[in-house]
């Protein structure tokens, strides 16, 4: 019986039927979500895909984006790398929809994004930066990139299951 208990704890199968939704506002400054307009609102220069525009050249800018593809688990959504006015960066996951799982992390990596099972385990082969635990398996969420990280050195994002060394889903980041 102890072996069964340990196996259940290790795999945590109940997480496959649980959802945790997170809805964070689009970032406007380190630690300060937008309080005036929603992402996508024309009055919000921090809207997804915004480039700061002529009226706000120092505003938050999306500098890279990619669509998440499925790996070990069905995963959809968009990853955006946003440069804030102070020069720091935030990775934003939008419309994320994946399975919950044990020990899920968000990583910036230099690994290529490959379709299917060929892409499940490539992300820990090269360089990566962990941005922390996945906050929720659904919704919109922000992950600050640590100071000193050269974001140009990383070309992809993965939702990584650290317990089983497998990608749930990933996105190739392309400059915008």
PDB file of C-alpha atoms in Angstrom:
ATOM      1  CA  UNK A   1       0.000   0.000   0.000  1.00  0.00           C
ATOM      2  CA  UNK A   2       2.810   2.521   0.677  1.00  0.00           C
ATOM      3  CA  UNK A   3       4.080   1.953  -2.883  1.00  0.00           C
ATOM      4  CA  UNK A   4       0.636   2.776  -4.292  1.00  0.00           C
ATOM      5  CA  UNK A   5       0.485   5.944  -2.176  1.00  0.00           C
ATOM      6  CA  UNK A   6       3.939   7.027  -3.350  1.00  0.00           C
ATOM      7  CA  UNK A   7       2.964   6.387  -6.985  1.00  0.00           C
ATOM      8  CA  UNK A   8      -0.221   8.429  -6.658  1.00  0.00           C
ATOM      9  CA  UNK A   9       1.713  11.284  -5.044  1.00  0.00           C
ATOM     10  CA  UNK A  10       4.414  11.176  -7.741  1.00  0.00           C
ATOM     11  CA  UNK A  11       2.043  11.209 -10.733  1.00  0.00           C
ATOM     12  CA  UNK A  12      -0.727  13.373  -9.169  1.00  0.00           C
ATOM     13  CA  UNK A  13      -3.333  12.132 -11.675  1.00  0.00           C
ATOM     14  CA  UNK A  14      -6.127  14.266 -10.175  1.00  0.00           C
ATOM     15  CA  UNK A  15      -4.459  17.346 -11.706  1.00  0.00           C
ATOM     16  CA  UNK A  16      -5.541  16.159 -15.161  1.00  0.00           C
ATOM     17  CA  UNK A  17      -9.133  16.994 -14.165  1.00  0.00           C
ATOM     18  CA  UNK A  18      -8.441  20.225 -12.276  1.00  0.00           C
ATOM     19  CA  UNK A  19      -8.176  23.680 -13.792  1.00  0.00           C
ATOM     20  CA  UNK A  20      -6.653  26.791 -12.283  1.00  0.00           C
ATOM     21  CA  UNK A  21      -7.453  29.953 -14.242  1.00  0.00           C
ATOM     22  CA  UNK A  22      -5.360  33.113 -13.837  1.00  0.00           C
ATOM     23  CA  UNK A  23      -6.243  36.485 -15.404  1.00  0.00           C
ATOM     24  CA  UNK A  24      -3.467  39.028 -14.891  1.00  0.00           C
ATOM     25  CA  UNK A  25      -3.582  42.466 -16.530  1.00  0.00           C
ATOM     26  CA  UNK A  26      -1.123  43.317 -19.267  1.00  0.00           C
ATOM     27  CA  UNK A  27       2.109  44.614 -17.664  1.00  0.00           C
ATOM     28  CA  UNK A  28       2.835  48.337 -17.815  1.00  0.00           C
ATOM     29  CA  UNK A  29       5.808  48.556 -15.452  1.00  0.00           C
ATOM     30  CA  UNK A  30       7.644  46.101 -13.217  1.00  0.00           C
ATOM     31  CA  UNK A  31       5.084  44.766 -10.757  1.00  0.00           C
ATOM     32  CA  UNK A  32       2.391  47.249 -11.891  1.00  0.00           C
ATOM     33  CA  UNK A  33      -0.505  45.875 -13.975  1.00  0.00           C
ATOM     34  CA  UNK A  34      -2.452  48.216 -16.230  1.00  0.00           C
ATOM     35  CA  UNK A  35      -5.293  49.770 -14.262  1.00  0.00           C
ATOM     36  CA  UNK A  36      -6.850  52.026 -16.904  1.00  0.00           C
ATOM     37  CA  UNK A  37      -7.597  50.083 -20.076  1.00  0.00           C
ATOM     38  CA  UNK A  38      -7.874  46.476 -21.064  1.00  0.00           C
ATOM     39  CA  UNK A  39      -5.390  44.776 -23.404  1.00  0.00           C
ATOM     40  CA  UNK A  40      -6.607  45.262 -26.941  1.00  0.00           C
ATOM     41  CA  UNK A  41      -8.177  48.655 -26.130  1.00  0.00           C
ATOM     42  CA  UNK A  42      -6.923  51.296 -28.575  1.00  0.00           C
ATOM     43  CA  UNK A  43      -6.342  53.650 -25.627  1.00  0.00           C
ATOM     44  CA  UNK A  44      -3.897  51.193 -24.064  1.00  0.00           C
ATOM     45  CA  UNK A  45      -0.388  51.446 -25.559  1.00  0.00           C
ATOM     46  CA  UNK A  46       0.437  48.253 -23.666  1.00  0.00           C
ATOM     47  CA  UNK A  47      -2.080  46.272 -25.661  1.00  0.00           C
ATOM     48  CA  UNK A  48      -0.787  42.980 -27.086  1.00  0.00           C
ATOM     49  CA  UNK A  49       1.287  43.676 -30.152  1.00  0.00           C
ATOM     50  CA  UNK A  50       1.713  47.348 -29.261  1.00  0.00           C
ATOM     51  CA  UNK A  51       4.964  48.925 -30.314  1.00  0.00           C
ATOM     52  CA  UNK A  52       4.772  52.001 -28.141  1.00  0.00           C
ATOM     53  CA  UNK A  53       3.538  54.093 -31.081  1.00  0.00           C
ATOM     54  CA  UNK A  54       4.563  57.639 -31.934  1.00  0.00           C
ATOM     55  CA  UNK A  55       2.747  59.074 -28.912  1.00  0.00           C
ATOM     56  CA  UNK A  56       4.503  56.760 -26.469  1.00  0.00           C
ATOM     57  CA  UNK A  57       7.899  55.662 -27.790  1.00  0.00           C
ATOM     58  CA  UNK A  58       9.000  54.545 -24.334  1.00  0.00           C
ATOM     59  CA  UNK A  59       5.876  52.475 -23.611  1.00  0.00           C
ATOM     60  CA  UNK A  60       5.764  48.699 -23.225  1.00  0.00           C
ATOM     61  CA  UNK A  61       6.497  46.948 -26.525  1.00  0.00           C
ATOM     62  CA  UNK A  62       5.944  43.395 -27.656  1.00  0.00           C
ATOM     63  CA  UNK A  63       9.347  42.429 -29.066  1.00  0.00           C
ATOM     64  CA  UNK A  64       8.651  38.759 -29.863  1.00  0.00           C
ATOM     65  CA  UNK A  65       5.687  36.407 -30.012  1.00  0.00           C
ATOM     66  CA  UNK A  66       4.793  32.847 -30.810  1.00  0.00           C
ATOM     67  CA  UNK A  67       1.835  30.474 -30.785  1.00  0.00           C
ATOM     68  CA  UNK A  68       1.982  27.557 -28.373  1.00  0.00           C
ATOM     69  CA  UNK A  69       1.869  24.070 -29.860  1.00  0.00           C
ATOM     70  CA  UNK A  70       1.024  20.828 -28.085  1.00  0.00           C
ATOM     71  CA  UNK A  71       3.600  18.363 -26.863  1.00  0.00           C
ATOM     72  CA  UNK A  72       2.885  15.857 -24.075  1.00  0.00           C
ATOM     73  CA  UNK A  73      -0.485  17.547 -23.407  1.00  0.00           C
ATOM     74  CA  UNK A  74      -2.848  19.572 -25.608  1.00  0.00           C
ATOM     75  CA  UNK A  75      -1.689  23.190 -25.279  1.00  0.00           C
ATOM     76  CA  UNK A  76      -2.826  26.397 -26.983  1.00  0.00           C
ATOM     77  CA  UNK A  77      -2.300  30.117 -26.481  1.00  0.00           C
ATOM     78  CA  UNK A  78       0.202  32.841 -27.311  1.00  0.00           C
ATOM     79  CA  UNK A  79       3.539  33.741 -25.734  1.00  0.00           C
ATOM     80  CA  UNK A  80       4.673  37.377 -25.948  1.00  0.00           C
ATOM     81  CA  UNK A  81       7.969  38.813 -24.833  1.00  0.00           C
ATOM     82  CA  UNK A  82       7.294  42.406 -23.725  1.00  0.00           C
ATOM     83  CA  UNK A  83       9.934  45.078 -23.118  1.00  0.00           C
ATOM     84  CA  UNK A  84       8.876  47.504 -20.377  1.00  0.00           C
ATOM     85  CA  UNK A  85       9.831  51.210 -20.296  1.00  0.00           C
ATOM     86  CA  UNK A  86      12.645  50.573 -17.805  1.00  0.00           C
ATOM     87  CA  UNK A  87      14.291  48.035 -20.155  1.00  0.00           C
ATOM     88  CA  UNK A  88      13.166  44.950 -18.231  1.00  0.00           C
ATOM     89  CA  UNK A  89      11.216  42.144 -19.923  1.00  0.00           C
ATOM     90  CA  UNK A  90       8.118  40.136 -19.083  1.00  0.00           C
ATOM     91  CA  UNK A  91       6.971  36.945 -20.753  1.00  0.00           C
ATOM     92  CA  UNK A  92       3.201  36.986 -21.100  1.00  0.00           C
ATOM     93  CA  UNK A  93       1.108  33.900 -21.768  1.00  0.00           C
ATOM     94  CA  UNK A  94      -2.267  34.796 -23.251  1.00  0.00           C
ATOM     95  CA  UNK A  95      -5.329  32.595 -23.677  1.00  0.00           C
ATOM     96  CA  UNK A  96      -3.321  29.705 -22.258  1.00  0.00           C
ATOM     97  CA  UNK A  97      -5.118  26.376 -22.202  1.00  0.00           C
ATOM     98  CA  UNK A  98      -3.197  23.273 -21.131  1.00  0.00           C
ATOM     99  CA  UNK A  99      -3.474  20.467 -18.613  1.00  0.00           C
ATOM    100  CA  UNK A 100      -2.409  20.971 -15.036  1.00  0.00           C
ATOM    101  CA  UNK A 101       0.397  18.756 -13.872  1.00  0.00           C
ATOM    102  CA  UNK A 102       2.995  18.251 -11.184  1.00  0.00           C
ATOM    103  CA  UNK A 103       5.839  20.758 -10.990  1.00  0.00           C
ATOM    104  CA  UNK A 104       5.085  22.780 -14.150  1.00  0.00           C
ATOM    105  CA  UNK A 105       7.523  25.608 -14.966  1.00  0.00           C
ATOM    106  CA  UNK A 106       7.750  28.345 -17.583  1.00  0.00           C
ATOM    107  CA  UNK A 107      11.121  28.417 -19.342  1.00  0.00           C
ATOM    108  CA  UNK A 108      12.805  30.636 -21.902  1.00  0.00           C
ATOM    109  CA  UNK A 109      15.086  28.348 -23.924  1.00  0.00           C
ATOM    110  CA  UNK A 110      17.440  28.278 -26.882  1.00  0.00           C
ATOM    111  CA  UNK A 111      16.022  24.963 -28.126  1.00  0.00           C
ATOM    112  CA  UNK A 112      14.186  24.598 -31.426  1.00  0.00           C
ATOM    113  CA  UNK A 113      10.453  23.970 -31.229  1.00  0.00           C
ATOM    114  CA  UNK A 114       9.653  20.645 -32.872  1.00  0.00           C
ATOM    115  CA  UNK A 115       6.214  19.223 -33.597  1.00  0.00           C
ATOM    116  CA  UNK A 116       5.038  16.011 -31.949  1.00  0.00           C
ATOM    117  CA  UNK A 117       6.954  13.656 -29.687  1.00  0.00           C
ATOM    118  CA  UNK A 118      10.284  14.791 -31.195  1.00  0.00           C
ATOM    119  CA  UNK A 119       9.849  18.079 -29.324  1.00  0.00           C
ATOM    120  CA  UNK A 120       8.863  16.723 -25.925  1.00  0.00           C
ATOM    121  CA  UNK A 121      12.313  16.496 -24.338  1.00  0.00           C
ATOM    122  CA  UNK A 122      14.629  18.934 -26.169  1.00  0.00           C
ATOM    123  CA  UNK A 123      14.289  21.970 -23.932  1.00  0.00           C
ATOM    124  CA  UNK A 124      16.680  20.951 -21.168  1.00  0.00           C
ATOM    125  CA  UNK A 125      19.416  19.981 -23.672  1.00  0.00           C
ATOM    126  CA  UNK A 126      20.698  23.544 -24.088  1.00  0.00           C
ATOM    127  CA  UNK A 127      20.399  26.812 -22.220  1.00  0.00           C
ATOM    128  CA  UNK A 128      17.225  27.783 -20.425  1.00  0.00           C
ATOM    129  CA  UNK A 129      16.029  30.226 -17.801  1.00  0.00           C
ATOM    130  CA  UNK A 130      13.230  29.234 -15.458  1.00  0.00           C
ATOM    131  CA  UNK A 131      10.738  32.055 -14.985  1.00  0.00           C
ATOM    132  CA  UNK A 132       8.995  30.196 -12.163  1.00  0.00           C
ATOM    133  CA  UNK A 133       6.112  27.861 -11.572  1.00  0.00           C
ATOM    134  CA  UNK A 134       3.185  27.968 -13.972  1.00  0.00           C
ATOM    135  CA  UNK A 135       0.607  30.119 -12.156  1.00  0.00           C
ATOM    136  CA  UNK A 136      -2.399  28.442 -13.732  1.00  0.00           C
ATOM    137  CA  UNK A 137      -3.131  26.108 -16.598  1.00  0.00           C
ATOM    138  CA  UNK A 138      -5.623  28.539 -18.144  1.00  0.00           C
ATOM    139  CA  UNK A 139      -5.811  32.279 -18.716  1.00  0.00           C
ATOM    140  CA  UNK A 140      -3.444  35.224 -19.059  1.00  0.00           C
ATOM    141  CA  UNK A 141      -0.335  35.514 -16.924  1.00  0.00           C
ATOM    142  CA  UNK A 142       2.931  37.447 -16.659  1.00  0.00           C
ATOM    143  CA  UNK A 143       6.410  36.136 -15.836  1.00  0.00           C
ATOM    144  CA  UNK A 144       9.171  38.699 -15.180  1.00  0.00           C
ATOM    145  CA  UNK A 145      12.464  37.840 -16.869  1.00  0.00           C
ATOM    146  CA  UNK A 146      15.325  38.073 -14.339  1.00  0.00           C
ATOM    147  CA  UNK A 147      17.601  41.104 -14.645  1.00  0.00           C
ATOM    148  CA  UNK A 148      20.733  40.436 -16.655  1.00  0.00           C
ATOM    149  CA  UNK A 149      19.158  37.784 -18.914  1.00  0.00           C
ATOM    150  CA  UNK A 150      19.942  38.464 -22.588  1.00  0.00           C
ATOM    151  CA  UNK A 151      16.536  37.705 -24.080  1.00  0.00           C
ATOM    152  CA  UNK A 152      18.042  37.698 -27.584  1.00  0.00           C
ATOM    153  CA  UNK A 153      19.853  34.466 -26.643  1.00  0.00           C
ATOM    154  CA  UNK A 154      16.560  32.587 -26.208  1.00  0.00           C
ATOM    155  CA  UNK A 155      14.334  31.597 -29.113  1.00  0.00           C
ATOM    156  CA  UNK A 156      11.514  29.640 -27.511  1.00  0.00           C
ATOM    157  CA  UNK A 157       9.247  29.186 -24.519  1.00  0.00           C
ATOM    158  CA  UNK A 158       8.142  25.915 -22.982  1.00  0.00           C
ATOM    159  CA  UNK A 159       5.732  24.856 -20.285  1.00  0.00           C
ATOM    160  CA  UNK A 160       8.026  22.294 -18.740  1.00  0.00           C
ATOM    161  CA  UNK A 161       7.132  19.471 -16.353  1.00  0.00           C
ATOM    162  CA  UNK A 162      10.228  19.366 -14.160  1.00  0.00           C
ATOM    163  CA  UNK A 163       9.156  16.144 -12.472  1.00  0.00           C
ATOM    164  CA  UNK A 164       9.024  14.126 -15.710  1.00  0.00           C
ATOM    165  CA  UNK A 165      11.401  16.192 -17.886  1.00  0.00           C
ATOM    166  CA  UNK A 166       8.846  16.756 -20.623  1.00  0.00           C
ATOM    167  CA  UNK A 167       7.307  19.738 -22.408  1.00  0.00           C
ATOM    168  CA  UNK A 168       3.544  20.139 -22.171  1.00  0.00           C
ATOM    169  CA  UNK A 169       3.674  22.741 -24.958  1.00  0.00           C
ATOM    170  CA  UNK A 170       6.038  25.284 -26.521  1.00  0.00           C
ATOM    171  CA  UNK A 171       6.241  28.334 -28.765  1.00  0.00           C
ATOM    172  CA  UNK A 172       8.957  29.563 -31.103  1.00  0.00           C
ATOM    173  CA  UNK A 173       9.503  33.270 -30.451  1.00  0.00           C
ATOM    174  CA  UNK A 174       9.698  35.480 -33.548  1.00  0.00           C
ATOM    175  CA  UNK A 175      10.627  39.159 -33.480  1.00  0.00           C
ATOM    176  CA  UNK A 176       7.717  41.549 -34.084  1.00  0.00           C
TER     177      UNK A 176
END
